Coordinates of C-alpha atoms and ligand atoms in Angstrom, one line a residue:
M1 CA 118.7 44.5 -49.3
K2 CA 115.9 44.2 -51.7
K3 CA 116.1 40.4 -51.6
L4 CA 115.9 40.4 -47.8
D5 CA 112.9 42.8 -47.9
A6 CA 111.1 40.5 -50.2
R7 CA 111.9 37.5 -47.9
I8 CA 110.7 39.4 -44.8
C9 CA 107.6 40.3 -46.8
L10 CA 107.0 36.7 -47.7
A11 CA 107.6 35.6 -44.1
L12 CA 105.1 38.2 -42.8
L13 CA 102.6 37.2 -45.5
L14 CA 103.0 33.5 -44.5
L15 CA 102.6 34.4 -40.8
F16 CA 99.4 36.4 -41.7
V17 CA 98.0 33.6 -43.8
C18 CA 98.9 31.0 -41.1
S19 CA 97.3 33.0 -38.3
C20 CA 94.2 33.5 -40.5
T21 CA 93.9 29.8 -41.1
S22 CA 94.3 29.0 -37.4
Q23 CA 91.8 31.7 -36.5
N24 CA 89.4 30.0 -39.0
D25 CA 90.0 26.7 -37.3
D26 CA 89.0 28.2 -34.0
N27 CA 85.8 29.4 -35.5
L28 CA 84.9 25.9 -36.9
P29 CA 82.6 24.1 -34.5
S30 CA 85.0 21.8 -32.7
K31 CA 84.0 18.4 -31.5
L32 CA 82.5 18.8 -28.0
D33 CA 83.5 16.3 -25.3
G34 CA 81.3 13.3 -25.8
E35 CA 79.9 14.2 -29.1
A36 CA 81.8 11.5 -30.9
A37 CA 80.1 8.9 -28.7
G38 CA 81.7 6.0 -30.6
G39 CA 85.0 7.6 -31.4
D40 CA 85.9 6.9 -35.1
M41 CA 82.9 4.6 -35.2
T42 CA 80.5 7.5 -34.7
V43 CA 77.6 8.0 -37.1
Y44 CA 76.5 11.6 -37.5
L45 CA 72.9 10.9 -38.3
S46 CA 69.7 11.7 -36.3
T47 CA 67.2 9.9 -38.5
S48 CA 65.3 6.6 -38.0
Q49 CA 68.5 4.9 -39.4
A50 CA 70.7 6.2 -36.6
F51 CA 71.1 2.8 -34.9
G52 CA 71.3 0.8 -38.2
T53 CA 74.2 2.5 -40.0
P54 CA 77.7 0.9 -40.4
A55 CA 80.6 2.6 -38.6
P56 CA 82.1 5.1 -41.1
N57 CA 85.7 3.9 -40.6
L58 CA 85.2 0.3 -41.8
S59 CA 87.6 -0.8 -44.5
A60 CA 86.0 -1.5 -47.9
E61 CA 86.3 -5.2 -47.3
N62 CA 84.7 -5.0 -43.9
L63 CA 81.9 -2.9 -45.1
I64 CA 80.9 -5.7 -47.6
F65 CA 81.1 -8.2 -44.8
H66 CA 78.9 -5.9 -42.6
Q67 CA 76.3 -5.6 -45.4
N68 CA 76.2 -9.4 -45.7
G69 CA 75.7 -9.5 -41.9
D70 CA 72.8 -7.0 -42.3
V71 CA 71.1 -9.6 -44.6
A72 CA 71.7 -12.4 -42.0
F73 CA 70.3 -10.2 -39.2
E74 CA 67.1 -9.6 -41.2
A75 CA 66.7 -13.2 -42.4
T76 CA 63.3 -14.6 -41.6
F77 CA 63.5 -18.3 -40.7
V78 CA 60.7 -20.8 -41.6
S79 CA 59.9 -24.4 -40.9
N80 CA 61.6 -27.3 -42.8
P81 CA 61.6 -28.3 -45.5
S82 CA 62.7 -25.1 -47.1
P83 CA 65.4 -24.3 -49.7
K84 CA 66.4 -21.3 -47.6
N85 CA 66.4 -20.3 -44.0
G86 CA 64.7 -23.5 -42.8
G87 CA 65.0 -25.1 -39.4
L88 CA 62.8 -22.7 -37.3
G89 CA 61.6 -24.3 -34.1
P90 CA 59.8 -26.6 -33.4
V91 CA 59.3 -24.2 -30.5
F92 CA 60.6 -20.6 -30.6
N93 CA 60.0 -17.0 -29.6
N94 CA 60.4 -15.3 -32.9
N95 CA 61.8 -15.9 -36.4
A96 CA 64.3 -13.2 -37.1
C97 CA 67.0 -11.3 -35.2
N98 CA 65.6 -8.0 -36.3
S99 CA 62.0 -8.9 -35.2
C100 CA 63.3 -8.6 -31.6
H101 CA 65.8 -5.8 -32.3
P102 CA 63.8 -3.7 -34.8
A103 CA 65.8 -1.1 -36.7
D104 CA 68.7 -2.4 -34.6
G105 CA 67.0 -0.8 -31.6
R106 CA 64.9 -2.1 -28.8
A107 CA 61.6 -3.9 -29.1
S108 CA 58.4 -2.2 -27.8
F109 CA 56.4 -4.0 -25.2
P110 CA 53.9 -6.0 -27.2
S111 CA 50.2 -5.1 -27.0
N112 CA 49.4 -8.8 -27.2
V113 CA 52.0 -10.5 -25.0
N114 CA 51.4 -13.9 -26.7
A115 CA 52.0 -12.6 -30.2
M116 CA 55.6 -13.0 -31.6
S117 CA 57.5 -10.0 -30.2
G118 CA 60.9 -9.1 -28.7
F119 CA 59.7 -10.1 -25.2
F120 CA 60.1 -13.5 -23.6
F121 CA 60.7 -15.3 -20.2
R122 CA 64.0 -16.8 -19.1
I123 CA 63.1 -19.5 -16.6
S124 CA 64.8 -21.8 -14.1
V125 CA 64.4 -23.6 -10.8
P126 CA 66.4 -22.7 -7.7
G127 CA 70.0 -24.0 -7.8
T128 CA 72.6 -24.0 -10.5
D129 CA 73.7 -26.1 -13.5
E130 CA 77.1 -27.8 -13.8
H131 CA 78.7 -24.4 -14.7
G132 CA 77.1 -22.3 -12.0
G133 CA 74.4 -20.9 -14.3
P134 CA 70.6 -21.1 -14.1
K135 CA 69.3 -24.6 -13.4
P136 CA 67.0 -25.7 -16.2
V137 CA 63.3 -26.4 -15.5
P138 CA 62.7 -30.1 -16.3
G139 CA 60.9 -30.3 -19.6
F140 CA 61.3 -26.6 -20.3
G141 CA 65.0 -25.6 -20.1
T142 CA 66.0 -22.1 -19.3
Q143 CA 63.8 -20.2 -21.7
L144 CA 60.0 -20.4 -22.3
Q145 CA 59.3 -20.7 -26.0
H146 CA 55.8 -19.4 -26.4
Q147 CA 55.5 -20.1 -30.1
A148 CA 55.4 -23.4 -32.0
L149 CA 55.2 -24.8 -35.5
Y150 CA 52.0 -26.3 -36.7
G151 CA 51.6 -29.7 -35.0
Y152 CA 53.7 -28.8 -32.0
E153 CA 52.8 -27.3 -28.6
P154 CA 54.4 -24.2 -27.4
E155 CA 55.9 -24.6 -23.9
G156 CA 53.4 -22.3 -22.4
K157 CA 51.9 -18.8 -22.8
L158 CA 52.7 -15.6 -21.0
Q159 CA 50.5 -13.5 -18.8
V160 CA 51.1 -10.0 -17.4
F161 CA 48.9 -8.0 -15.1
Y162 CA 49.7 -4.3 -14.2
S163 CA 48.7 -2.4 -11.1
E164 CA 49.3 1.3 -10.8
R165 CA 51.6 3.0 -8.4
V166 CA 51.7 6.8 -8.2
V167 CA 54.9 8.6 -7.3
Q168 CA 54.6 12.2 -6.1
L169 CA 57.5 14.4 -7.2
A170 CA 58.7 17.3 -5.1
D171 CA 57.3 19.9 -7.5
G172 CA 53.8 18.4 -7.2
T173 CA 53.9 16.4 -10.4
A174 CA 52.3 12.9 -10.1
V175 CA 53.8 10.1 -12.1
S176 CA 52.0 6.8 -12.5
L177 CA 54.1 3.6 -12.8
Q178 CA 52.8 0.4 -14.1
V179 CA 53.8 -2.5 -11.7
P180 CA 53.9 -5.8 -13.6
E181 CA 53.2 -9.2 -12.4
Y182 CA 54.2 -12.1 -14.6
E183 CA 52.9 -15.7 -14.9
I184 CA 53.2 -18.7 -17.2
I185 CA 49.8 -20.0 -18.3
N186 CA 48.8 -23.2 -20.2
P187 CA 52.2 -25.0 -19.9
Y188 CA 52.4 -28.1 -22.2
M189 CA 53.2 -30.2 -19.1
E190 CA 53.2 -29.6 -15.4
L191 CA 55.5 -26.8 -14.2
P192 CA 57.3 -27.1 -10.9
A193 CA 55.8 -24.8 -8.3
D194 CA 59.1 -23.0 -7.7
V195 CA 59.8 -21.9 -11.3
Q196 CA 61.6 -18.6 -11.5
I197 CA 60.7 -16.1 -14.3
S198 CA 62.9 -13.4 -15.7
P199 CA 61.1 -11.2 -18.2
R200 CA 63.4 -9.7 -20.9
I201 CA 63.0 -7.5 -23.9
G202 CA 65.3 -7.1 -26.9
M203 CA 67.7 -4.1 -26.6
P204 CA 69.7 -2.1 -29.1
V205 CA 72.5 -3.8 -30.8
F206 CA 74.7 -1.0 -32.1
G207 CA 78.2 -0.2 -30.8
L208 CA 78.8 -3.7 -29.5
G209 CA 82.3 -4.0 -31.0
L210 CA 83.3 -1.0 -28.9
L211 CA 81.8 -2.4 -25.7
D212 CA 83.5 -5.7 -26.5
A213 CA 86.8 -3.8 -27.0
I214 CA 86.9 -2.3 -23.5
P215 CA 89.7 -4.2 -21.7
D216 CA 88.6 -6.5 -18.9
E217 CA 91.0 -4.5 -16.5
S218 CA 89.2 -1.2 -17.3
I219 CA 85.9 -2.7 -16.3
L220 CA 87.3 -4.5 -13.2
A221 CA 88.9 -1.2 -12.1
N222 CA 85.5 0.1 -11.2
A223 CA 84.2 -3.0 -9.5
D224 CA 83.8 -2.6 -5.7
P225 CA 81.6 -5.6 -4.8
D226 CA 81.9 -5.1 -1.1
D227 CA 81.6 -1.3 -1.3
L228 CA 85.0 -0.8 0.4
D229 CA 84.9 3.0 -0.4
E230 CA 81.5 3.2 1.3
D231 CA 79.8 5.4 -1.3
G232 CA 76.7 3.1 -1.4
I233 CA 77.6 1.9 -5.0
S234 CA 79.1 -1.6 -5.3
G235 CA 79.4 -2.7 -8.9
K236 CA 80.2 -6.4 -9.5
A237 CA 81.5 -8.2 -12.5
N238 CA 79.6 -11.2 -13.7
Y239 CA 81.6 -14.3 -14.6
V240 CA 79.8 -16.7 -16.9
W241 CA 80.3 -20.0 -18.6
D242 CA 81.3 -19.2 -22.2
V243 CA 80.3 -21.7 -24.9
V244 CA 82.9 -20.3 -27.2
S245 CA 86.1 -20.8 -25.0
Q246 CA 84.5 -23.5 -22.8
S247 CA 85.7 -21.5 -19.7
M248 CA 84.5 -18.9 -17.3
Q249 CA 84.8 -15.4 -18.7
L250 CA 83.8 -11.8 -17.8
G251 CA 80.1 -11.3 -18.8
R252 CA 79.4 -8.3 -21.0
F253 CA 76.1 -8.8 -22.9
G254 CA 72.5 -9.3 -21.9
W255 CA 70.5 -7.5 -19.2
K256 CA 72.5 -9.4 -16.5
A257 CA 75.8 -9.6 -18.4
G258 CA 75.1 -13.3 -18.8
T259 CA 77.1 -13.8 -21.9
A260 CA 80.8 -13.1 -22.6
S261 CA 80.7 -12.1 -26.2
I262 CA 78.6 -11.1 -29.2
L263 CA 79.2 -14.5 -30.6
A264 CA 78.0 -16.4 -27.5
Q265 CA 74.9 -14.1 -27.3
S266 CA 74.1 -14.6 -31.0
V267 CA 74.4 -18.4 -31.1
G268 CA 72.3 -18.4 -27.9
A269 CA 69.7 -16.4 -29.7
Y270 CA 69.6 -18.8 -32.7
S271 CA 69.3 -21.7 -30.3
G272 CA 66.9 -20.4 -27.6
D273 CA 65.0 -17.7 -29.4
M274 CA 64.5 -19.3 -32.8
G275 CA 65.2 -23.1 -32.4
L276 CA 68.1 -23.1 -34.8
T277 CA 71.3 -25.2 -34.2
T278 CA 74.8 -23.9 -34.9
Y279 CA 78.3 -25.3 -34.5
L280 CA 78.3 -24.0 -30.9
H281 CA 74.8 -25.3 -30.0
P282 CA 74.6 -28.5 -32.2
V283 CA 72.1 -30.1 -29.8
P284 CA 68.6 -28.6 -30.2
D285 CA 67.5 -26.5 -27.2
T286 CA 64.4 -28.8 -26.9
Y287 CA 66.2 -32.1 -27.5
G288 CA 64.5 -34.8 -25.4
Q289 CA 61.4 -32.8 -24.7
T290 CA 58.1 -34.4 -25.8
N291 CA 57.2 -31.2 -27.7
G292 CA 60.7 -30.8 -29.1
D293 CA 63.3 -32.2 -31.5
T294 CA 63.8 -36.0 -31.5
A295 CA 67.0 -36.0 -33.5
I296 CA 70.4 -34.2 -33.7
T297 CA 70.7 -33.3 -37.4
S298 CA 73.3 -31.3 -39.2
V299 CA 73.5 -27.7 -38.1
E300 CA 70.7 -25.4 -39.3
V301 CA 72.7 -22.2 -39.5
S302 CA 76.2 -22.4 -41.0
R303 CA 79.3 -21.1 -39.2
E304 CA 79.7 -18.5 -42.0
E305 CA 76.2 -17.2 -41.4
V306 CA 76.9 -16.9 -37.7
E307 CA 80.1 -15.0 -38.3
K308 CA 78.3 -12.6 -40.5
V309 CA 75.6 -11.8 -38.0
V310 CA 78.2 -11.3 -35.2
F311 CA 80.2 -9.0 -37.4
Y312 CA 77.1 -7.0 -38.1
G313 CA 76.5 -6.1 -34.4
Q314 CA 80.2 -5.6 -33.9
T315 CA 80.4 -3.0 -36.6
L316 CA 77.2 -0.9 -36.4
G317 CA 78.1 2.7 -35.7
V318 CA 77.1 4.7 -32.6
P319 CA 75.0 7.8 -33.1
A320 CA 76.7 11.1 -32.2
A321 CA 75.4 13.0 -29.2
R322 CA 73.6 16.2 -30.2
N323 CA 73.4 19.8 -29.0
L324 CA 76.0 19.4 -26.3
D325 CA 76.6 23.1 -26.2
D326 CA 73.0 23.9 -25.5
V327 CA 72.6 25.6 -22.1
Q328 CA 69.9 23.2 -21.0
V329 CA 72.0 20.2 -22.0
I330 CA 75.0 21.6 -20.1
K331 CA 72.8 22.1 -17.0
G332 CA 71.3 18.6 -17.4
R333 CA 74.8 17.1 -17.5
Q334 CA 75.6 18.9 -14.2
V335 CA 72.4 17.4 -12.7
F336 CA 73.4 14.0 -13.9
D337 CA 76.7 14.4 -12.1
K338 CA 75.2 15.8 -9.0
L339 CA 72.7 13.0 -8.7
N340 CA 75.6 10.6 -9.1
C341 CA 74.1 8.8 -12.1
K342 CA 77.6 8.8 -13.4
A343 CA 78.7 6.4 -10.6
C344 CA 77.1 3.5 -12.6
H345 CA 76.5 5.2 -16.0
I346 CA 80.2 5.9 -16.3
P347 CA 80.5 8.4 -19.2
S348 CA 83.7 7.3 -20.9
F349 CA 86.2 4.5 -21.6
T350 CA 89.1 4.0 -24.0
T351 CA 89.0 0.7 -25.9
G352 CA 92.0 -1.6 -26.0
A353 CA 94.9 -1.6 -28.5
D354 CA 94.8 -5.3 -29.3
Y355 CA 91.1 -5.9 -30.0
S356 CA 90.4 -8.3 -32.9
L357 CA 88.6 -5.6 -35.0
A358 CA 91.1 -2.9 -35.9
E359 CA 88.4 -0.2 -36.4
A360 CA 87.4 -0.5 -32.7
R361 CA 90.9 -0.2 -31.2
N362 CA 92.1 2.8 -29.2
Q363 CA 88.8 4.7 -29.3
K364 CA 87.6 7.1 -26.7
I365 CA 83.9 6.2 -26.3
Y366 CA 81.0 7.6 -24.3
P367 CA 78.7 4.6 -23.6
Y368 CA 77.5 5.7 -20.1
T369 CA 77.8 2.3 -18.5
D370 CA 80.3 0.6 -16.3
M371 CA 79.4 -2.9 -17.7
L372 CA 78.9 -4.0 -14.1
L373 CA 76.1 -5.4 -12.1
H374 CA 74.2 -3.4 -9.5
D375 CA 71.5 -4.2 -6.9
M376 CA 68.6 -2.2 -8.2
G377 CA 66.2 -3.0 -5.4
D378 CA 63.1 -5.2 -4.9
D379 CA 60.9 -3.5 -7.4
L380 CA 63.1 -4.3 -10.4
A381 CA 64.2 -7.7 -9.0
D382 CA 63.4 -10.9 -11.0
N383 CA 64.6 -13.0 -8.1
R384 CA 66.5 -15.3 -10.5
D385 CA 70.2 -15.8 -10.3
E386 CA 72.3 -15.8 -13.5
F387 CA 75.9 -16.9 -12.6
A388 CA 77.2 -14.2 -10.2
A389 CA 74.2 -11.9 -10.8
N390 CA 71.7 -12.3 -8.0
G391 CA 67.9 -11.8 -8.3
K392 CA 68.2 -8.0 -7.7
E393 CA 71.2 -7.3 -9.9
W394 CA 71.2 -5.9 -13.4
K395 CA 74.0 -4.6 -15.7
T396 CA 74.1 -0.8 -16.0
R397 CA 72.6 -0.1 -19.4
P398 CA 74.6 2.1 -21.8
L399 CA 72.7 5.4 -22.4
W400 CA 74.3 6.3 -25.7
G401 CA 71.7 6.8 -28.4
I402 CA 68.9 6.7 -25.8
G403 CA 67.5 10.1 -26.9
L404 CA 66.9 8.7 -30.4
T405 CA 64.7 5.8 -29.2
K406 CA 61.4 7.4 -30.3
L407 CA 62.8 8.3 -33.7
T408 CA 64.4 4.9 -34.5
S409 CA 62.0 2.6 -32.8
G410 CA 58.7 4.5 -32.5
H411 CA 58.3 4.1 -28.8
T412 CA 60.0 5.0 -25.5
S413 CA 59.7 1.8 -23.4
F414 CA 62.8 1.2 -21.2
L415 CA 64.3 -1.2 -18.7
H416 CA 64.8 -5.0 -19.0
D417 CA 61.1 -5.8 -19.4
G418 CA 60.0 -2.6 -21.2
R419 CA 57.8 -1.6 -18.2
A420 CA 58.9 2.1 -18.2
R421 CA 57.0 4.2 -20.7
N422 CA 59.5 7.0 -20.8
L423 CA 62.7 8.2 -19.2
T424 CA 61.1 9.7 -16.1
E425 CA 59.5 6.3 -15.3
A426 CA 62.8 4.5 -16.0
I427 CA 64.6 6.7 -13.4
L428 CA 61.8 6.3 -10.9
W429 CA 62.1 2.5 -11.0
H430 CA 65.7 2.8 -9.8
G431 CA 66.2 1.5 -6.3
G432 CA 68.8 -0.4 -4.3
E433 CA 72.2 1.1 -4.9
A434 CA 70.5 3.8 -7.0
E435 CA 68.0 4.8 -4.4
E436 CA 69.8 8.0 -3.5
S437 CA 70.0 9.0 -7.1
R438 CA 66.3 8.3 -7.6
D439 CA 65.3 10.3 -4.5
G440 CA 67.5 13.1 -5.7
F441 CA 65.6 13.0 -8.9
I442 CA 62.3 13.1 -7.1
N443 CA 63.4 16.2 -5.2
L444 CA 64.7 18.2 -8.2
S445 CA 63.2 21.5 -9.2
T446 CA 61.0 21.4 -12.3
A447 CA 63.7 23.2 -14.3
D448 CA 66.5 20.9 -13.2
R449 CA 64.4 17.8 -13.9
E450 CA 63.6 19.0 -17.4
A451 CA 67.3 19.8 -18.0
L452 CA 68.3 16.3 -17.0
L453 CA 65.8 14.9 -19.5
V454 CA 67.0 17.2 -22.2
F455 CA 70.5 16.0 -21.5
L456 CA 69.5 12.3 -21.7
N457 CA 67.7 13.0 -24.9
A458 CA 70.9 14.6 -26.4
L459 CA 72.7 11.3 -25.9
Ligands
HEC501 C1 62.7 -13.5 -29.5 C2 63.4 -12.3 -29.5 C3 64.8 -12.2 -29.9 C4 65.4 -12.8 -31.0 C5 64.8 -13.6 -32.1 C6 66.8 -12.3 -31.0 N1 67.1 -11.6 -29.9 FE1 68.8 -10.8 -29.3 N2 68.1 -10.3 -27.5 C7 66.8 -10.5 -27.1 C8 66.6 -10.3 -25.7 C9 65.4 -10.4 -24.9 C10 67.9 -10.0 -25.3 C11 68.4 -9.8 -23.8 C12 68.8 -11.2 -23.4 C13 69.2 -11.3 -21.9 O1 69.2 -10.4 -21.2 O2 69.4 -12.5 -21.5 C14 68.8 -9.9 -26.4 C15 70.1 -9.6 -26.4 C16 70.9 -9.5 -27.6 C17 72.3 -9.0 -27.6 C18 73.0 -8.4 -26.4 C19 73.1 -6.9 -26.6 C20 73.6 -6.2 -25.4 O3 73.9 -5.0 -25.5 O4 73.8 -6.8 -24.3 C21 72.8 -9.3 -28.8 C22 74.2 -9.0 -29.4 C23 71.7 -9.9 -29.6 N3 70.6 -10.1 -28.8 C24 71.8 -10.4 -30.9 C25 70.9 -11.1 -31.5 C26 71.1 -11.8 -32.8 C27 72.4 -11.7 -33.6 C28 69.9 -12.4 -33.1 C29 69.7 -13.4 -34.3 C30 70.6 -14.5 -34.4 C31 69.0 -12.2 -32.0 N4 69.6 -11.4 -31.1 C32 67.7 -12.7 -32.0 C33 65.7 -10.9 -27.9 C34 65.9 -11.5 -29.2
HEC502 C1 73.6 1.9 -8.9 C2 73.8 2.1 -10.3 C3 72.9 3.1 -11.1 C4 72.7 4.4 -10.8 C5 73.3 5.2 -9.7 C6 71.9 4.9 -11.9 N1 71.6 3.9 -12.7 FE1 70.4 4.0 -14.4 N2 70.5 2.0 -14.6 C7 71.2 1.2 -13.9 C8 70.9 -0.2 -14.2 C9 71.5 -1.4 -13.6 C10 69.9 -0.1 -15.2 C11 69.2 -1.3 -15.9 C12 68.0 -1.7 -15.0 C13 67.0 -2.6 -15.6 O1 66.9 -2.7 -16.8 O2 66.2 -3.2 -14.9 C14 69.7 1.3 -15.5 C15 68.8 1.8 -16.4 C16 68.7 3.1 -16.7 C17 67.8 3.7 -17.8 C18 67.1 2.8 -18.8 C19 68.0 2.4 -19.9 C20 67.4 1.4 -20.8 O3 68.1 1.1 -21.8 O4 66.3 0.8 -20.7 C21 67.9 5.0 -17.7 C22 67.3 6.0 -18.6 C23 68.8 5.4 -16.6 N3 69.2 4.2 -16.0 C24 69.1 6.6 -16.2 C25 69.7 6.9 -15.0 C26 69.8 8.3 -14.4 C27 69.3 9.5 -15.1 C28 70.4 8.1 -13.2 C29 70.6 9.2 -12.2 C30 69.4 9.9 -11.7 C31 70.7 6.7 -13.0 N4 70.3 6.0 -14.1 C32 71.4 6.2 -11.9 C33 72.1 1.5 -12.9 C34 72.2 2.8 -12.3
CA503 CA1 65.3 -26.3 -35.5
CA504 CA1 62.4 -24.0 -23.4
CA505 CA1 81.6 1.8 -3.8

């Protein structure tokens, strides 16, 4: 009897302890839906380093590789001859990855458009190249390098004029938009009259491994190019010529999803943005131009260096969303849903199980993008095709981390050319398929509009 009593006592005690512990668990702040924006690759940090911190789940070995990549991303290239980081140019746009992606975030729109900055023009003439991509401008290629080494001529200089457009919101607030007009001035040789210009600015580079790990099928599942369900939202996949596999692949990166992988984007940057050859672009971007390279030499950036820089972008962590239980944030999320922002800025995906980087596999992530192209209307159009993307189409930008832009990057310029000076302007520039969402935004009450902005700033 006594023994049994003791056992019952013990059992009761255990039950008590257990229920206490579980009660404590309930009281712990549990992860809110969407807080771990990058799954296990989430960084819980809201400082100026929020975009530039390695994912916390990297293996020890991978963390070292990441840190080497950090050095590669920050390397400043100089002209030959140089014992280290030589080969810059002869024409280029900037001299380091992180000059155009400062603190791993987005570049601000330059106060002097002809200084080295994160801003440049992609260019082409009507038609396509042999792979269906933009057709190079004779003597200029597909990118205008507006810087040059001493003794060389830049391909041309940039010019931007702004006019003002005032948008009246339903609550009486007037918002002024700056409408840009771009031109190439002082070309080093005659430019064809029909040259097409696509202005672009450097965007954040964190979380790219996770975006890369979303299975093709999950992206394609949301594509509706002919809008068969008639909700006004199409969503089209870009298919692009991939220098790595030498085949057509689903485009994922760049403002028009014009490259298929972080590797393709990065070697493209070495080649086009900095004038540096790699194993994937052994022929200089300016080979054959009178202001360019006259010889094909050994590659200027080693394959090892390329692999490091790619791994870096692949393994930067994603900042956690903040204050998701705040009443205004909760309301703002409802407004986001009501205005159908989520049709393109799709909140969540699960990454694939067989992605090359183990740390990025099987993660529930909250990037707020569908990785697809959308017609955004005439006002945002660059009128320049890039593979399947036409002159009005842009890839839906991920919104994760967007609320930390000011803190990490010191400014709040948004959109492909940095024309929007804050979130409100960015939304007001939406047109085309997003016209209804934009008009809904214009018609919001002051309180609902503020809640939406508070929600975006919590991402
Ligand atoms: C002169 C400025 C400049 C330099 C230098 C530069 N980038 Fe970029 N980067 C850009 C711009 C502009 C884009 C958008 C390109 C586009 O839409 O076609 C971009 C896009 C990217 C993207 C795609 C991100 C996304 O979410 O789609 C990656 C990755 C990237 N750059 C990595 C690099 C790396 C690595 C380097 C150095 C090897 C580098 N960049 C150097 C300006 C630059
Ligand atoms: C039809 C698809 C679509 C809808 C609907 C849509 N967006 Fe977008 N959004 C985009 C695309 C595409 C871009 C990139 C446009 C560009 O850079 O020119 C973008 C860009 C943005 C940006 C700037 C991001 C950056 O990195 O510069 C913000 C902020 C934004 N959207 C918020 C919203 C909000 C809020 C709503 C709802 C009111 C909304 N969007 C509705 C497709 C959409
Ligand atoms: Ca070079
Ligand atoms: Ca060029
Ligand atoms: Ca549709």
